[in-house]
Amino acid sequence: MATLFILNGPNLNALGKREPGIYGGQTLADIETLCRAEAEGLGFSVDFRQSNHEGVLVDWLHEAGDTAAGVAINPGAYGHTSIALHDAIRAIHVPVVELHLSNIHAREEFRHRSMIAPAVKGVICGFGAQSYLLAIRALRGLIG
Ligand code: CA2
């Protein structure tokens, strides 16, 4: 069974504990459960990971390039800053979809820019936990 990597960046381990008005009340474990059900229904297995460290996310993208069918990434705040994540996505040859829980364009100006958006196949934001499920469906279409 082909595997989707679902990667999560800094502070997403704190979901459900604070800021429910912005990010929803679900924990990352709740979102992982939803992603597994969605992906398995589409014939994929899921490797779901979170790190607060930029270099770890870079390593996981490289690993995905060797072993995964596609990647959905919520880069957290590194999406706004990280040339390293941009380069890592450009370096791999599997489809990558960027996602955010919140609508980053409706928030502070510093969240409007995504450094990785030019390197990914597409961007989904603003749908809460549903953003993850939409990203999985987008990958299904990209992988064919
Ligand atoms: O909307 C998203 O998914 C974000 O990627 C979430 C990031 C934020 O920096 C991005 O701009 C948009 C934040 C991750 C979670 O941060 C928390 C902060 C307080 C309480 C719980 C989580």
PDB file of N, CA, C and O in Angstrom, residues 57-85:
ATOM      1  N   LEU A  57      12.265  18.407  10.009  1.00  0.00           N
ATOM      2  CA  LEU A  57      11.271  18.455   8.922  1.00  0.00           C
ATOM      3  C   LEU A  57      11.965  18.313   7.568  1.00  0.00           C
ATOM      4  O   LEU A  57      11.450  17.624   6.664  1.00  0.00           O
ATOM      5  N   VAL A  58      13.137  18.938   7.413  1.00  0.00           N
ATOM      6  CA  VAL A  58      13.912  18.788   6.167  1.00  0.00           C
ATOM      7  C   VAL A  58      14.279  17.313   5.967  1.00  0.00           C
ATOM      8  O   VAL A  58      14.099  16.763   4.868  1.00  0.00           O
ATOM      9  N   ASP A  59      14.775  16.666   7.011  1.00  0.00           N
ATOM     10  CA  ASP A  59      15.144  15.241   6.898  1.00  0.00           C
ATOM     11  C   ASP A  59      13.934  14.394   6.503  1.00  0.00           C
ATOM     12  O   ASP A  59      14.048  13.476   5.681  1.00  0.00           O
ATOM     13  N   TRP A  60      12.780  14.685   7.096  1.00  0.00           N
ATOM     14  CA  TRP A  60      11.582  13.896   6.784  1.00  0.00           C
ATOM     15  C   TRP A  60      11.129  14.120   5.347  1.00  0.00           C
ATOM     16  O   TRP A  60      10.622  13.195   4.705  1.00  0.00           O
ATOM     17  N   LEU A  61      11.280  15.347   4.836  1.00  0.00           N
ATOM     18  CA  LEU A  61      10.943  15.579   3.424  1.00  0.00           C
ATOM     19  C   LEU A  61      11.847  14.756   2.516  1.00  0.00           C
ATOM     20  O   LEU A  61      11.379  14.139   1.547  1.00  0.00           O
ATOM     21  N   HIS A  62      13.149  14.718   2.842  1.00  0.00           N
ATOM     22  CA  HIS A  62      14.066  13.894   2.028  1.00  0.00           C
ATOM     23  C   HIS A  62      13.658  12.425   2.099  1.00  0.00           C
ATOM     24  O   HIS A  62      13.657  11.718   1.072  1.00  0.00           O
ATOM     25  N   GLU A  63      13.328  11.971   3.298  1.00  0.00           N
ATOM     26  CA  GLU A  63      12.890  10.574   3.463  1.00  0.00           C
ATOM     27  C   GLU A  63      11.635  10.311   2.636  1.00  0.00           C
ATOM     28  O   GLU A  63      11.516   9.271   1.973  1.00  0.00           O
ATOM     29  N   ALA A  64      10.703  11.266   2.662  1.00  0.00           N
ATOM     30  CA  ALA A  64       9.470  11.111   1.878  1.00  0.00           C
ATOM     31  C   ALA A  64       9.789  10.995   0.391  1.00  0.00           C
ATOM     32  O   ALA A  64       9.142  10.231  -0.334  1.00  0.00           O
ATOM     33  N   GLY A  65      10.788  11.759  -0.055  1.00  0.00           N
ATOM     34  CA  GLY A  65      11.164  11.692  -1.467  1.00  0.00           C
ATOM     35  C   GLY A  65      11.604  10.303  -1.876  1.00  0.00           C
ATOM     36  O   GLY A  65      11.448   9.909  -3.044  1.00  0.00           O
ATOM     37  N   ASP A  66      12.146   9.541  -0.917  1.00  0.00           N
ATOM     38  CA  ASP A  66      12.620   8.177  -1.213  1.00  0.00           C
ATOM     39  C   ASP A  66      11.558   7.114  -0.995  1.00  0.00           C
ATOM     40  O   ASP A  66      11.624   6.049  -1.598  1.00  0.00           O
ATOM     41  N   THR A  67      10.590   7.385  -0.108  1.00  0.00           N
ATOM     42  CA  THR A  67       9.715   6.280   0.320  1.00  0.00           C
ATOM     43  C   THR A  67       8.217   6.544   0.187  1.00  0.00           C
ATOM     44  O   THR A  67       7.441   5.593   0.247  1.00  0.00           O
ATOM     45  N   ALA A  68       7.802   7.801   0.058  1.00  0.00           N
ATOM     46  CA  ALA A  68       6.360   8.104   0.103  1.00  0.00           C
ATOM     47  C   ALA A  68       5.800   8.348  -1.294  1.00  0.00           C
ATOM     48  O   ALA A  68       6.536   8.673  -2.234  1.00  0.00           O
ATOM     49  N   ALA A  69       4.476   8.227  -1.399  1.00  0.00           N
ATOM     50  CA  ALA A  69       3.797   8.551  -2.661  1.00  0.00           C
ATOM     51  C   ALA A  69       3.469  10.035  -2.739  1.00  0.00           C
ATOM     52  O   ALA A  69       3.293  10.580  -3.827  1.00  0.00           O
ATOM     53  N   GLY A  70       3.367  10.687  -1.586  1.00  0.00           N
ATOM     54  CA  GLY A  70       3.048  12.111  -1.554  1.00  0.00           C
ATOM     55  C   GLY A  70       3.166  12.633  -0.134  1.00  0.00           C
ATOM     56  O   GLY A  70       3.256  11.854   0.818  1.00  0.00           O
ATOM     57  N   VAL A  71       3.163  13.954  -0.024  1.00  0.00           N
ATOM     58  CA  VAL A  71       3.333  14.602   1.284  1.00  0.00           C
ATOM     59  C   VAL A  71       2.278  15.693   1.448  1.00  0.00           C
ATOM     60  O   VAL A  71       2.089  16.522   0.547  1.00  0.00           O
ATOM     61  N   ALA A  72       1.610  15.687   2.604  1.00  0.00           N
ATOM     62  CA  ALA A  72       0.816  16.840   3.045  1.00  0.00           C
ATOM     63  C   ALA A  72       1.574  17.442   4.219  1.00  0.00           C
ATOM     64  O   ALA A  72       1.920  16.733   5.163  1.00  0.00           O
ATOM     65  N   ILE A  73       1.852  18.735   4.152  1.00  0.00           N
ATOM     66  CA  ILE A  73       2.625  19.363   5.222  1.00  0.00           C
ATOM     67  C   ILE A  73       1.920  20.605   5.748  1.00  0.00           C
ATOM     68  O   ILE A  73       1.550  21.479   4.965  1.00  0.00           O
ATOM     69  N   ASN A  74       1.705  20.615   7.067  1.00  0.00           N
ATOM     70  CA  ASN A  74       1.378  21.855   7.761  1.00  0.00           C
ATOM     71  C   ASN A  74       2.690  22.320   8.383  1.00  0.00           C
ATOM     72  O   ASN A  74       3.106  21.789   9.425  1.00  0.00           O
ATOM     73  N   PRO A  75       3.336  23.289   7.756  1.00  0.00           N
ATOM     74  CA  PRO A  75       4.673  23.670   8.211  1.00  0.00           C
ATOM     75  C   PRO A  75       4.652  24.556   9.447  1.00  0.00           C
ATOM     76  O   PRO A  75       5.721  24.926   9.943  1.00  0.00           O
ATOM     77  N   GLY A  76       3.445  24.900   9.931  1.00  0.00           N
ATOM     78  CA  GLY A  76       3.363  25.839  11.043  1.00  0.00           C
ATOM     79  C   GLY A  76       4.055  27.136  10.662  1.00  0.00           C
ATOM     80  O   GLY A  76       4.081  27.529   9.490  1.00  0.00           O
ATOM     81  N   ALA A  77       4.657  27.793  11.643  1.00  0.00           N
ATOM     82  CA  ALA A  77       5.275  29.096  11.380  1.00  0.00           C
ATOM     83  C   ALA A  77       6.476  28.991  10.445  1.00  0.00           C
ATOM     84  O   ALA A  77       6.837  29.989   9.801  1.00  0.00           O
ATOM     85  N   TYR A  78       7.104  27.822  10.341  1.00  0.00           N
ATOM     86  CA  TYR A  78       8.231  27.692   9.399  1.00  0.00           C
ATOM     87  C   TYR A  78       7.792  27.916   7.959  1.00  0.00           C
ATOM     88  O   TYR A  78       8.605  28.250   7.097  1.00  0.00           O
ATOM     89  N   GLY A  79       6.505  27.733   7.685  1.00  0.00           N
ATOM     90  CA  GLY A  79       6.026  28.014   6.337  1.00  0.00           C
ATOM     91  C   GLY A  79       6.248  29.461   5.932  1.00  0.00           C
ATOM     92  O   GLY A  79       6.437  29.771   4.756  1.00  0.00           O
ATOM     93  N   HIS A  80       6.245  30.343   6.926  1.00  0.00           N
ATOM     94  CA  HIS A  80       6.396  31.778   6.640  1.00  0.00           C
ATOM     95  C   HIS A  80       7.852  32.195   6.526  1.00  0.00           C
ATOM     96  O   HIS A  80       8.139  33.316   6.100  1.00  0.00           O
ATOM     97  N   THR A  81       8.764  31.327   6.948  1.00  0.00           N
ATOM     98  CA  THR A  81      10.168  31.760   7.096  1.00  0.00           C
ATOM     99  C   THR A  81      11.205  30.877   6.421  1.00  0.00           C
ATOM    100  O   THR A  81      12.335  31.321   6.223  1.00  0.00           O
ATOM    101  N   SER A  82      10.860  29.633   6.103  1.00  0.00           N
ATOM    102  CA  SER A  82      11.925  28.655   5.884  1.00  0.00           C
ATOM    103  C   SER A  82      12.300  28.439   4.415  1.00  0.00           C
ATOM    104  O   SER A  82      11.602  27.732   3.665  1.00  0.00           O
ATOM    105  N   ILE A  83      13.452  28.983   4.035  1.00  0.00           N
ATOM    106  CA  ILE A  83      14.012  28.666   2.721  1.00  0.00           C
ATOM    107  C   ILE A  83      14.471  27.212   2.702  1.00  0.00           C
ATOM    108  O   ILE A  83      14.418  26.543   1.657  1.00  0.00           O
ATOM    109  N   ALA A  84      14.893  26.684   3.850  1.00  0.00           N
ATOM    110  CA  ALA A  84      15.330  25.285   3.917  1.00  0.00           C
ATOM    111  C   ALA A  84      14.189  24.332   3.564  1.00  0.00           C
ATOM    112  O   ALA A  84      14.391  23.349   2.826  1.00  0.00           O
ATOM    113  N   LEU A  85      12.979  24.613   4.054  1.00  0.00           N
ATOM    114  CA  LEU A  85      11.840  23.760   3.683  1.00  0.00           C
ATOM    115  C   LEU A  85      11.507  23.928   2.200  1.00  0.00           C
ATOM    116  O   LEU A  85      11.209  22.947   1.507  1.00  0.00           O
TER     117      LEU A  85
END
